Amino acid sequence: MNSVIELFNYDFFQKAFLAAVFASISCGVIGSYIVSRRIVFISGGITHASFGGIGLAFLVGFNPLLGAVLFAVLAALGIQFFTKVAEIREDSSIAIWWSLGMALGIIFIFLTPGYTPNPMSYLFGNILTVTISELWWMFILNVIIIAFFTLLFSKILFVAFDEEFARAAGLPVTLFNYITITLIALTVVLNIRVVGIILILSLLTIPQATANLFTNNFKKLLILSSVFAFTGTISGLFISYFLNIPSGAAIIFTLVIIFGLLRLFKFLRK
């Protein structure tokens, strides 16, 4: 217990703890929306497309996170445009942006002159390397998400569960879709440091699946998902530190274990 308390004396662990809190809120809320609307693989396409921006940042020489944000938002809006306007099948649109982003990322990194940067921390995450500036961006994103879902909760619920009826009722469904897809893109990118491009999809779905074991109420799902996301993230952080294993993988493994144990508990209760 003393070792755990002593960890909070270190600056890097304090930042990692704050990152866990911010990631739990944003992924808990946005993940619940994604799961409810059954658009999990859209977020997967956005995630992998962001790798192109990371590769471009390495090539040109600017902040990789900024490049990832640029590509993720473009991919999000591109998927939405291809599906709704160009009338391309949604799965095909996702596959196009997914593969394009990964291909461009590999090409840009290969073309980077001199020392080739290691993209592993972006692919698999390292919560212990989160910077102050990244924490500020995560905090700002959380404020925007909380404000958006608090002020427009009933309308978001309407669009999420019955888009056609919401459109018939006169709600600006298209605008809502573009705003929410942009928030999904920002959530994905700003939490890459926590679990990485490869595993971020799990942080957006496993806590929600766990919360779903106990409630079908959307408002309660948002809260419970954030709680389970935080529990798994902070537990995985401690496990990764004491066992000296990658933090991203430890966090996702912990979330899966929590889901499995609670699912077993529910089964045994029946």
Coordinates of C-alpha atoms in Angstrom, one line a residue, residues 46-182:
I46 CA -11.4 6.7 -37.8
T47 CA -8.8 5.4 -35.4
H48 CA -6.7 3.6 -38.0
A49 CA -7.0 6.5 -40.5
S50 CA -5.4 8.8 -37.9
F51 CA -2.2 6.9 -38.4
G52 CA -1.7 8.7 -41.7
G53 CA -1.6 12.0 -39.8
I54 CA 1.0 10.6 -37.4
G55 CA 3.2 9.5 -40.4
L56 CA 2.7 12.9 -42.0
A57 CA 3.8 14.7 -38.8
F58 CA 7.0 12.6 -38.6
L59 CA 7.7 13.4 -42.3
V60 CA 7.1 17.2 -42.1
G61 CA 8.2 17.7 -38.5
F62 CA 5.3 18.8 -36.4
N63 CA 3.3 17.4 -33.4
P64 CA 2.1 13.9 -34.3
L65 CA -1.0 14.4 -32.2
L66 CA -2.0 17.4 -34.4
G67 CA -1.5 15.3 -37.5
A68 CA -3.6 12.5 -36.0
V69 CA -6.4 15.0 -35.2
L70 CA -6.3 16.3 -38.7
F71 CA -6.6 12.9 -40.4
A72 CA -9.1 11.6 -37.9
V73 CA -11.5 14.5 -38.4
L74 CA -11.1 14.3 -42.2
A75 CA -11.8 10.6 -42.0
A76 CA -14.8 11.0 -39.8
L77 CA -16.3 13.7 -42.1
G78 CA -15.3 11.7 -45.1
I79 CA -17.0 8.5 -43.9
Q80 CA -20.2 10.5 -43.1
F81 CA -20.1 12.2 -46.5
F82 CA -19.4 9.0 -48.5
T83 CA -22.2 7.2 -46.7
K84 CA -24.9 9.9 -46.8
V85 CA -24.1 12.0 -49.9
A86 CA -22.1 9.8 -52.2
E87 CA -24.3 6.8 -51.3
I88 CA -21.4 4.4 -50.8
R89 CA -22.1 1.5 -48.5
E90 CA -21.0 2.4 -44.9
D91 CA -18.8 -0.7 -44.5
S92 CA -17.0 0.1 -47.8
S93 CA -16.6 3.8 -46.8
I94 CA -15.0 2.7 -43.5
A95 CA -12.7 0.3 -45.3
I96 CA -11.5 2.9 -47.7
W97 CA -10.6 5.5 -45.1
W98 CA -9.2 2.8 -42.7
S99 CA -6.8 1.4 -45.4
L100 CA -5.9 4.8 -46.8
G101 CA -4.9 6.2 -43.4
M102 CA -2.7 3.1 -42.5
A103 CA -1.1 3.0 -46.0
L104 CA -0.3 6.7 -45.9
G105 CA 1.1 6.5 -42.4
I106 CA 3.5 3.7 -43.4
I107 CA 4.6 5.5 -46.6
F108 CA 5.2 8.8 -44.7
I109 CA 7.2 7.1 -42.0
F110 CA 9.3 5.3 -44.6
L111 CA 10.0 8.6 -46.4
T112 CA 11.0 10.4 -43.3
P113 CA 14.7 11.3 -43.7
G114 CA 17.4 10.5 -41.2
Y115 CA 16.4 8.7 -38.0
T116 CA 13.1 6.8 -38.4
P117 CA 10.8 7.5 -35.5
N118 CA 9.3 4.6 -33.5
P119 CA 5.5 4.7 -33.9
M120 CA 5.0 2.0 -31.3
S121 CA 3.8 4.4 -28.5
Y122 CA 1.1 5.6 -30.8
L123 CA 0.1 2.1 -32.0
F124 CA 0.0 0.5 -28.5
G125 CA -0.1 3.5 -26.2
N126 CA 2.0 4.5 -23.2
I127 CA 0.0 6.4 -20.6
L128 CA 3.1 7.1 -18.6
T129 CA 4.4 9.4 -21.3
V130 CA 1.4 11.7 -21.4
T131 CA 2.4 15.4 -21.5
I132 CA 0.9 18.4 -19.8
S133 CA -0.3 19.8 -23.1
E134 CA -2.0 16.5 -24.0
L135 CA -3.7 16.6 -20.6
W136 CA -5.1 20.1 -21.2
W137 CA -6.5 19.0 -24.6
M138 CA -8.1 15.9 -22.9
F139 CA -9.6 18.2 -20.3
I140 CA -11.0 20.6 -22.9
L141 CA -12.5 17.7 -24.8
N142 CA -14.2 16.4 -21.6
V143 CA -15.7 19.8 -21.0
I144 CA -17.1 20.0 -24.5
I145 CA -18.5 16.4 -24.4
I146 CA -20.1 16.9 -21.0
A147 CA -21.6 20.3 -22.0
F148 CA -22.9 18.8 -25.4
F149 CA -24.5 15.8 -23.8
T150 CA -25.9 17.7 -20.8
L151 CA -27.5 20.5 -22.8
L152 CA -28.8 18.4 -25.7
F153 CA -29.4 15.1 -24.0
S154 CA -33.0 14.5 -25.1
K155 CA -32.2 15.4 -28.7
I156 CA -29.1 13.2 -28.8
L157 CA -31.2 10.3 -27.4
F158 CA -33.9 11.0 -30.0
V159 CA -31.4 10.9 -32.9
A160 CA -29.4 7.9 -31.5
F161 CA -32.4 5.6 -31.3
D162 CA -34.7 6.8 -34.0
E163 CA -33.0 8.9 -36.6
E164 CA -35.8 8.8 -39.2
F165 CA -38.4 9.9 -36.8
A166 CA -36.1 12.6 -35.5
R167 CA -35.7 13.8 -39.0
A168 CA -39.4 13.8 -39.6
A169 CA -39.9 15.8 -36.3
G170 CA -37.7 18.5 -37.7
L171 CA -34.5 17.9 -35.8
P172 CA -31.2 18.9 -37.6
V173 CA -30.1 15.2 -37.8
T174 CA -27.4 15.8 -40.4
L175 CA -25.8 18.5 -38.2
F176 CA -26.0 16.3 -35.1
N177 CA -24.3 13.5 -37.1
Y178 CA -21.4 15.7 -38.2
I179 CA -20.9 17.1 -34.7
T180 CA -21.0 13.6 -33.0
I181 CA -18.7 12.0 -35.6
T182 CA -16.2 14.9 -35.0

